Amino acid sequence: MKQACSVTGMTCSACSAHVEKAVRGVPGVREVSVNLLTNSMTVDFDENAAGLPDIIRAVEKAGYGAAAAGNAKTRPADARREADDAAAKELRHMKFRLIVSFAFLLPLFYLSMGHMMGWPLPGIFHGTENAMIFAFTQLLLLLPILYVNDKYYKVGFKTLAKGAPNMDALIALGSSASLLYGLVALYQIAWGLGHGDAALVDKWSMDLYLESAGMILTLITLGKFLETRSKGKTSQAISRLMDLAPKTATVLRDGTETEVPVEEVAVGDKIVVKPGGRVPVDGVVEEGWSSVDESALTGESIPAEKGPGDKVAAASINQSGSFVFSATRVGEDTTLAQMIRLVEEASSSKAPIAKLADKVAGVFVPAVIGIALVTALVWLLVTGGDVTRALTAGVAVLVISCPCALGLATPVAIMVGTGKGAEYGILIKSAEALEALHAIDTVVLDKTGTLTEGKPRLTDLLPVGDTTREELLCVAASLEKPSEHPLAAAIVSAAQEDNIPLAPVTDFLALHGRGVQGHIQGETFFAGNRALLEEKGIPLDPALLQQADALAAGGKTPLFFARETGLMGILAAADQPKATSAQTVAAFRSMGIRVVMLTGDNARTAQAVGKALGVDEIRSEVLPQDKAQKVAELQAQGRKVAMVGDGINDAPALATADVGLAIGAGTDVAMESADIVLMKSDLLDAVTAVQLSKATIRNIKENLFWAFIYNIIGIPLAAGVWFPLLHIMLNPMFAAAAMSMSSVCVVSNALRLRLFKPRLPAGGEVPLPRPAEHQEKGEVIPMTKTLSIQGMMCPHCVAHVSKALNDIPGVTATVDLASNSATVTGEAEDAVLIQAVTDAGYTVTGIR
């Protein structure tokens, strides 16, 4: 069983280390991960050997509190909101403590330092005879500071008593030592006044040390306040996701629209979504058409067209038109709820790089206490019994040591990194995957559906003799309409896009392995491969056969169409590469990552696609069950492999790879097997994921370096190791300030990840899609479309098409001859764009 728990009372990495150690000691516990940032714990244990009460008892015995937070796989969003509310309440209380502390510290500091700095003080605080008033006033000013910050003593001495001291124990010991020294000073002053020893009174009046205790507590509280406030910003990505969930849904019941809380929506309910409304749960459209903005879920800024049979997801926004859909996933099963769960689980998991910090944290505080005691004893011996000097050094060592920075170095960066990934539509399931991704040197890409669209499109149309393009396409689409072959669907789709009517076909016959035949208006027509035409005795021109071979060499599938009297022409179809595939391959190669393409296609088709995209290595005719073996072969060569795929047959390979990335349009099986899910099915997001991983791990290493170097430099400085050379002793007040700022610096450095922006090889940025809720009312976001155009042969053709498109009001177009495409930006209907290109004498074969 895997169980999530909330843990209370943790203040530093020593705490999380003690909790982990205590829970690991429970029989039946296989694995435990404690997160200081989220105050959470995930335990994997055998239910037959251990129970949740045993685990909670172990945590309590270690000096902390624990409670179940629901099953780790179905943790409700409400638990997150409760945690956020608790954190906000704690922050408000900390702010109150800070205000009170400073309100009394300022007069305390002024009073204690006034004589030394020459500041004006009332006469009642001057002179030997007023020494007790001077000292007792300082004690009274200190008491409120001690009272509002009593948490350090309650927790610190409790952990000390249990033999598992934490940061609070260091603060409690340091400030208590200062307080006890001040109380001793009070008694010495009273003794001196009572026995007429003015020298004794003057000596101890200037050496009270009470302000140090107040300063230590106040500065530590200031640091914790800033740290807590900064930590709150690390989880903003999760909070924003949760805020996207609508609170109500309009449900059709007995023919009447009824608004109900979203929690009451059941699978099968019919839900109405009006323009501007949010989709409350996942489902399938049954009635109506609309454009739906899914940017909050997928990062895709262009709205998706939705009609009957299309899926819609919770939190997407209906931009135009109304529709009715049937609920298929509700509550914690919706896409949004799963996203929140995955981001939470990833941010609370622990990266392998954190192991060193965990080991140090387990022994850090006891070691510091030992160093502080040795420091005080050495100074006592060296100075001939100077208690003040010894106390200064010992207390400084206690309060400068910072286990917090060590504990926060990794989790804050992981939380910000996974949250940033979610903003780009990249769901990272664990910290382990995030760390492993930065080290990959080989990426394996499945071809069909990953590098390519996954469905053939008509690419070439070559009429012969007197046959026109329209006539050839009409005959081809009519013949192929009854066929179930994927290439047939591509031809029929092209005819529909060109608004070419289809003719009825009779006596349709599928000829296995060769093609099809049928009668159109009493005449027999054939469609198929070269063997079919040779069998029917239809002559083939050698030049035309060369064209067919050239198409095949280019990775396309040529189909011959003929009537009984002769050949009509050739059509070619191919599974087209996705718009960003070549750019993705180039981006990986620019990062020094080798790109391998796996496909079940024949070698010639695979070589054509691979060469066009620029991949380093092509492995063709790979059976689905052999994909995992190919990944394992690369790993056996010592390579760190990431696999990107989308289908059921990719699942074993995704699981075998060091990191598996599933594109979101793929199957649920592939997404479950993967470590990272790319929600909007854009391969460039795989590049973004790698760059984000590298940025996150670099940030973690920076945090760990500064956390370690701070303690390595700070502790010897506080102990007075450099005093013989520099003649500098570190005042405990400065030590407390340094300790406070170390944690703040680590958290602030991690927050820099929020500025992360991926880079393309040419230096261009991948823009972060603007969430729909940030668009101003009435604002029109221009649409960008790519038109595939047939018939362009030279720059003059490009000029004709460019002029035709740019003459459309509100449209800006760029035409590219190499890719036979036009990129159009503006608010124009597809039919208008197609008509403009057609009027110019060319054919639009597809719009995406």
PDB file of N, CA and C in Angstrom, residues 436-485:
ATOM      1  N   ALA A 436      16.763  12.326 -13.994  1.00  0.00           N
ATOM      2  CA  ALA A 436      17.319  11.424 -15.007  1.00  0.00           C
ATOM      3  C   ALA A 436      17.308  12.072 -16.389  1.00  0.00           C
ATOM      4  N   LEU A 437      16.303  12.908 -16.663  1.00  0.00           N
ATOM      5  CA  LEU A 437      16.152  13.495 -17.992  1.00  0.00           C
ATOM      6  C   LEU A 437      17.329  14.414 -18.343  1.00  0.00           C
ATOM      7  N   HIS A 438      17.924  15.061 -17.350  1.00  0.00           N
ATOM      8  CA  HIS A 438      18.992  16.019 -17.660  1.00  0.00           C
ATOM      9  C   HIS A 438      20.259  15.328 -18.155  1.00  0.00           C
ATOM     10  N   ALA A 439      20.369  14.016 -17.884  1.00  0.00           N
ATOM     11  CA  ALA A 439      21.603  13.293 -18.214  1.00  0.00           C
ATOM     12  C   ALA A 439      21.487  12.475 -19.499  1.00  0.00           C
ATOM     13  N   ILE A 440      20.339  12.498 -20.172  1.00  0.00           N
ATOM     14  CA  ILE A 440      20.194  11.644 -21.364  1.00  0.00           C
ATOM     15  C   ILE A 440      21.113  12.121 -22.486  1.00  0.00           C
ATOM     16  N   ASP A 441      21.632  11.153 -23.250  1.00  0.00           N
ATOM     17  CA  ASP A 441      22.458  11.486 -24.406  1.00  0.00           C
ATOM     18  C   ASP A 441      21.883  10.911 -25.699  1.00  0.00           C
ATOM     19  N   THR A 442      20.781  10.150 -25.574  1.00  0.00           N
ATOM     20  CA  THR A 442      20.121   9.572 -26.745  1.00  0.00           C
ATOM     21  C   THR A 442      18.613   9.659 -26.564  1.00  0.00           C
ATOM     22  N   VAL A 443      17.931  10.117 -27.604  1.00  0.00           N
ATOM     23  CA  VAL A 443      16.471  10.134 -27.554  1.00  0.00           C
ATOM     24  C   VAL A 443      15.946   9.264 -28.693  1.00  0.00           C
ATOM     25  N   VAL A 444      15.063   8.335 -28.349  1.00  0.00           N
ATOM     26  CA  VAL A 444      14.466   7.429 -29.325  1.00  0.00           C
ATOM     27  C   VAL A 444      13.048   7.925 -29.617  1.00  0.00           C
ATOM     28  N   LEU A 445      12.774   8.161 -30.903  1.00  0.00           N
ATOM     29  CA  LEU A 445      11.476   8.689 -31.304  1.00  0.00           C
ATOM     30  C   LEU A 445      10.735   7.667 -32.152  1.00  0.00           C
ATOM     31  N   ASP A 446       9.530   7.332 -31.743  1.00  0.00           N
ATOM     32  CA  ASP A 446       8.668   6.507 -32.577  1.00  0.00           C
ATOM     33  C   ASP A 446       8.264   7.344 -33.792  1.00  0.00           C
ATOM     34  N   LYS A 447       8.138   6.720 -34.967  1.00  0.00           N
ATOM     35  CA  LYS A 447       7.802   7.501 -36.163  1.00  0.00           C
ATOM     36  C   LYS A 447       6.314   7.810 -36.262  1.00  0.00           C
ATOM     37  N   THR A 448       5.510   6.781 -36.409  1.00  0.00           N
ATOM     38  CA  THR A 448       4.093   6.984 -36.688  1.00  0.00           C
ATOM     39  C   THR A 448       3.350   7.533 -35.478  1.00  0.00           C
ATOM     40  N   GLY A 449       2.788   8.712 -35.641  1.00  0.00           N
ATOM     41  CA  GLY A 449       2.022   9.327 -34.555  1.00  0.00           C
ATOM     42  C   GLY A 449       2.865  10.183 -33.634  1.00  0.00           C
ATOM     43  N   THR A 450       4.186  10.046 -33.723  1.00  0.00           N
ATOM     44  CA  THR A 450       5.061  10.860 -32.876  1.00  0.00           C
ATOM     45  C   THR A 450       5.822  11.865 -33.733  1.00  0.00           C
ATOM     46  N   LEU A 451       6.659  11.339 -34.662  1.00  0.00           N
ATOM     47  CA  LEU A 451       7.323  12.228 -35.620  1.00  0.00           C
ATOM     48  C   LEU A 451       6.379  12.627 -36.750  1.00  0.00           C
ATOM     49  N   THR A 452       5.437  11.732 -37.073  1.00  0.00           N
ATOM     50  CA  THR A 452       4.496  12.011 -38.160  1.00  0.00           C
ATOM     51  C   THR A 452       3.074  12.157 -37.616  1.00  0.00           C
ATOM     52  N   GLU A 453       2.177  12.580 -38.504  1.00  0.00           N
ATOM     53  CA  GLU A 453       0.791  12.827 -38.093  1.00  0.00           C
ATOM     54  C   GLU A 453       0.073  11.551 -37.653  1.00  0.00           C
ATOM     55  N   GLY A 454       0.501  10.408 -38.197  1.00  0.00           N
ATOM     56  CA  GLY A 454      -0.155   9.150 -37.830  1.00  0.00           C
ATOM     57  C   GLY A 454      -1.259   8.745 -38.784  1.00  0.00           C
ATOM     58  N   LYS A 455      -1.555   9.589 -39.764  1.00  0.00           N
ATOM     59  CA  LYS A 455      -2.544   9.234 -40.788  1.00  0.00           C
ATOM     60  C   LYS A 455      -2.075   9.820 -42.123  1.00  0.00           C
ATOM     61  N   PRO A 456      -2.184   9.032 -43.211  1.00  0.00           N
ATOM     62  CA  PRO A 456      -1.691   9.490 -44.516  1.00  0.00           C
ATOM     63  C   PRO A 456      -2.473  10.700 -45.017  1.00  0.00           C
ATOM     64  N   ARG A 457      -1.784  11.529 -45.808  1.00  0.00           N
ATOM     65  CA  ARG A 457      -2.413  12.669 -46.470  1.00  0.00           C
ATOM     66  C   ARG A 457      -1.999  12.641 -47.931  1.00  0.00           C
ATOM     67  N   LEU A 458      -2.900  13.091 -48.798  1.00  0.00           N
ATOM     68  CA  LEU A 458      -2.582  13.147 -50.213  1.00  0.00           C
ATOM     69  C   LEU A 458      -1.490  14.185 -50.444  1.00  0.00           C
ATOM     70  N   THR A 459      -0.404  13.762 -51.087  1.00  0.00           N
ATOM     71  CA  THR A 459       0.725  14.673 -51.294  1.00  0.00           C
ATOM     72  C   THR A 459       0.934  15.055 -52.756  1.00  0.00           C
ATOM     73  N   ASP A 460       0.613  14.147 -53.681  1.00  0.00           N
ATOM     74  CA  ASP A 460       0.856  14.410 -55.108  1.00  0.00           C
ATOM     75  C   ASP A 460      -0.323  13.923 -55.934  1.00  0.00           C
ATOM     76  N   LEU A 461      -0.644  14.692 -56.982  1.00  0.00           N
ATOM     77  CA  LEU A 461      -1.741  14.338 -57.884  1.00  0.00           C
ATOM     78  C   LEU A 461      -1.247  14.615 -59.298  1.00  0.00           C
ATOM     79  N   LEU A 462      -0.982  13.532 -60.101  1.00  0.00           N
ATOM     80  CA  LEU A 462      -0.357  13.670 -61.414  1.00  0.00           C
ATOM     81  C   LEU A 462      -1.282  13.114 -62.501  1.00  0.00           C
ATOM     82  N   PRO A 463      -2.130  13.959 -63.105  1.00  0.00           N
ATOM     83  CA  PRO A 463      -3.018  13.476 -64.179  1.00  0.00           C
ATOM     84  C   PRO A 463      -2.219  13.184 -65.456  1.00  0.00           C
ATOM     85  N   VAL A 464      -2.736  12.283 -66.277  1.00  0.00           N
ATOM     86  CA  VAL A 464      -2.085  11.884 -67.524  1.00  0.00           C
ATOM     87  C   VAL A 464      -2.979  12.248 -68.710  1.00  0.00           C
ATOM     88  N   GLY A 465      -2.364  12.764 -69.754  1.00  0.00           N
ATOM     89  CA  GLY A 465      -3.099  13.076 -70.986  1.00  0.00           C
ATOM     90  C   GLY A 465      -4.140  14.155 -70.783  1.00  0.00           C
ATOM     91  N   ASP A 466      -5.372  13.877 -71.261  1.00  0.00           N
ATOM     92  CA  ASP A 466      -6.452  14.868 -71.216  1.00  0.00           C
ATOM     93  C   ASP A 466      -7.182  14.887 -69.874  1.00  0.00           C
ATOM     94  N   THR A 467      -6.808  13.992 -68.968  1.00  0.00           N
ATOM     95  CA  THR A 467      -7.475  13.933 -67.655  1.00  0.00           C
ATOM     96  C   THR A 467      -7.135  15.183 -66.846  1.00  0.00           C
ATOM     97  N   THR A 468      -8.164  15.838 -66.295  1.00  0.00           N
ATOM     98  CA  THR A 468      -7.929  17.017 -65.441  1.00  0.00           C
ATOM     99  C   THR A 468      -7.702  16.565 -63.995  1.00  0.00           C
ATOM    100  N   ARG A 469      -7.172  17.479 -63.199  1.00  0.00           N
ATOM    101  CA  ARG A 469      -6.934  17.195 -61.783  1.00  0.00           C
ATOM    102  C   ARG A 469      -8.254  16.857 -61.092  1.00  0.00           C
ATOM    103  N   GLU A 470      -9.285  17.643 -61.384  1.00  0.00           N
ATOM    104  CA  GLU A 470     -10.563  17.441 -60.730  1.00  0.00           C
ATOM    105  C   GLU A 470     -11.170  16.088 -61.106  1.00  0.00           C
ATOM    106  N   GLU A 471     -11.049  15.728 -62.399  1.00  0.00           N
ATOM    107  CA  GLU A 471     -11.605  14.450 -62.864  1.00  0.00           C
ATOM    108  C   GLU A 471     -10.875  13.279 -62.207  1.00  0.00           C
ATOM    109  N   LEU A 472      -9.533  13.385 -62.140  1.00  0.00           N
ATOM    110  CA  LEU A 472      -8.733  12.303 -61.540  1.00  0.00           C
ATOM    111  C   LEU A 472      -9.087  12.135 -60.062  1.00  0.00           C
ATOM    112  N   LEU A 473      -9.204  13.264 -59.351  1.00  0.00           N
ATOM    113  CA  LEU A 473      -9.502  13.185 -57.923  1.00  0.00           C
ATOM    114  C   LEU A 473     -10.920  12.677 -57.673  1.00  0.00           C
ATOM    115  N   CYS A 474     -11.852  13.060 -58.576  1.00  0.00           N
ATOM    116  CA  CYS A 474     -13.241  12.599 -58.436  1.00  0.00           C
ATOM    117  C   CYS A 474     -13.326  11.082 -58.603  1.00  0.00           C
ATOM    118  N   VAL A 475     -12.669  10.556 -59.649  1.00  0.00           N
ATOM    119  CA  VAL A 475     -12.684   9.112 -59.899  1.00  0.00           C
ATOM    120  C   VAL A 475     -11.981   8.374 -58.760  1.00  0.00           C
ATOM    121  N   ALA A 476     -10.822   8.902 -58.338  1.00  0.00           N
ATOM    122  CA  ALA A 476     -10.044   8.241 -57.291  1.00  0.00           C
ATOM    123  C   ALA A 476     -10.820   8.182 -55.986  1.00  0.00           C
ATOM    124  N   ALA A 477     -11.425   9.308 -55.602  1.00  0.00           N
ATOM    125  CA  ALA A 477     -12.150   9.341 -54.330  1.00  0.00           C
ATOM    126  C   ALA A 477     -13.409   8.485 -54.391  1.00  0.00           C
ATOM    127  N   SER A 478     -14.069   8.485 -55.537  1.00  0.00           N
ATOM    128  CA  SER A 478     -15.284   7.679 -55.681  1.00  0.00           C
ATOM    129  C   SER A 478     -14.953   6.193 -55.567  1.00  0.00           C
ATOM    130  N   LEU A 479     -13.858   5.777 -56.235  1.00  0.00           N
ATOM    131  CA  LEU A 479     -13.444   4.377 -56.185  1.00  0.00           C
ATOM    132  C   LEU A 479     -13.012   3.959 -54.780  1.00  0.00           C
ATOM    133  N   GLU A 480     -12.314   4.874 -54.100  1.00  0.00           N
ATOM    134  CA  GLU A 480     -11.745   4.523 -52.796  1.00  0.00           C
ATOM    135  C   GLU A 480     -12.738   4.684 -51.646  1.00  0.00           C
ATOM    136  N   LYS A 481     -13.840   5.366 -51.895  1.00  0.00           N
ATOM    137  CA  LYS A 481     -14.815   5.619 -50.827  1.00  0.00           C
ATOM    138  C   LYS A 481     -15.267   4.332 -50.131  1.00  0.00           C
ATOM    139  N   PRO A 482     -15.586   3.248 -50.872  1.00  0.00           N
ATOM    140  CA  PRO A 482     -16.024   2.020 -50.182  1.00  0.00           C
ATOM    141  C   PRO A 482     -14.880   1.251 -49.518  1.00  0.00           C
ATOM    142  N   SER A 483     -13.634   1.611 -49.830  1.00  0.00           N
ATOM    143  CA  SER A 483     -12.480   0.883 -49.294  1.00  0.00           C
ATOM    144  C   SER A 483     -12.208   1.282 -47.850  1.00  0.00           C
ATOM    145  N   GLU A 484     -11.606   0.379 -47.078  1.00  0.00           N
ATOM    146  CA  GLU A 484     -11.254   0.662 -45.678  1.00  0.00           C
ATOM    147  C   GLU A 484      -9.767   0.907 -45.514  1.00  0.00           C
ATOM    148  N   HIS A 485      -9.027   0.978 -46.589  1.00  0.00           N
ATOM    149  CA  HIS A 485      -7.576   1.179 -46.525  1.00  0.00           C
ATOM    150  C   HIS A 485      -7.264   2.606 -46.066  1.00  0.00           C
TER     151      HIS A 485
END
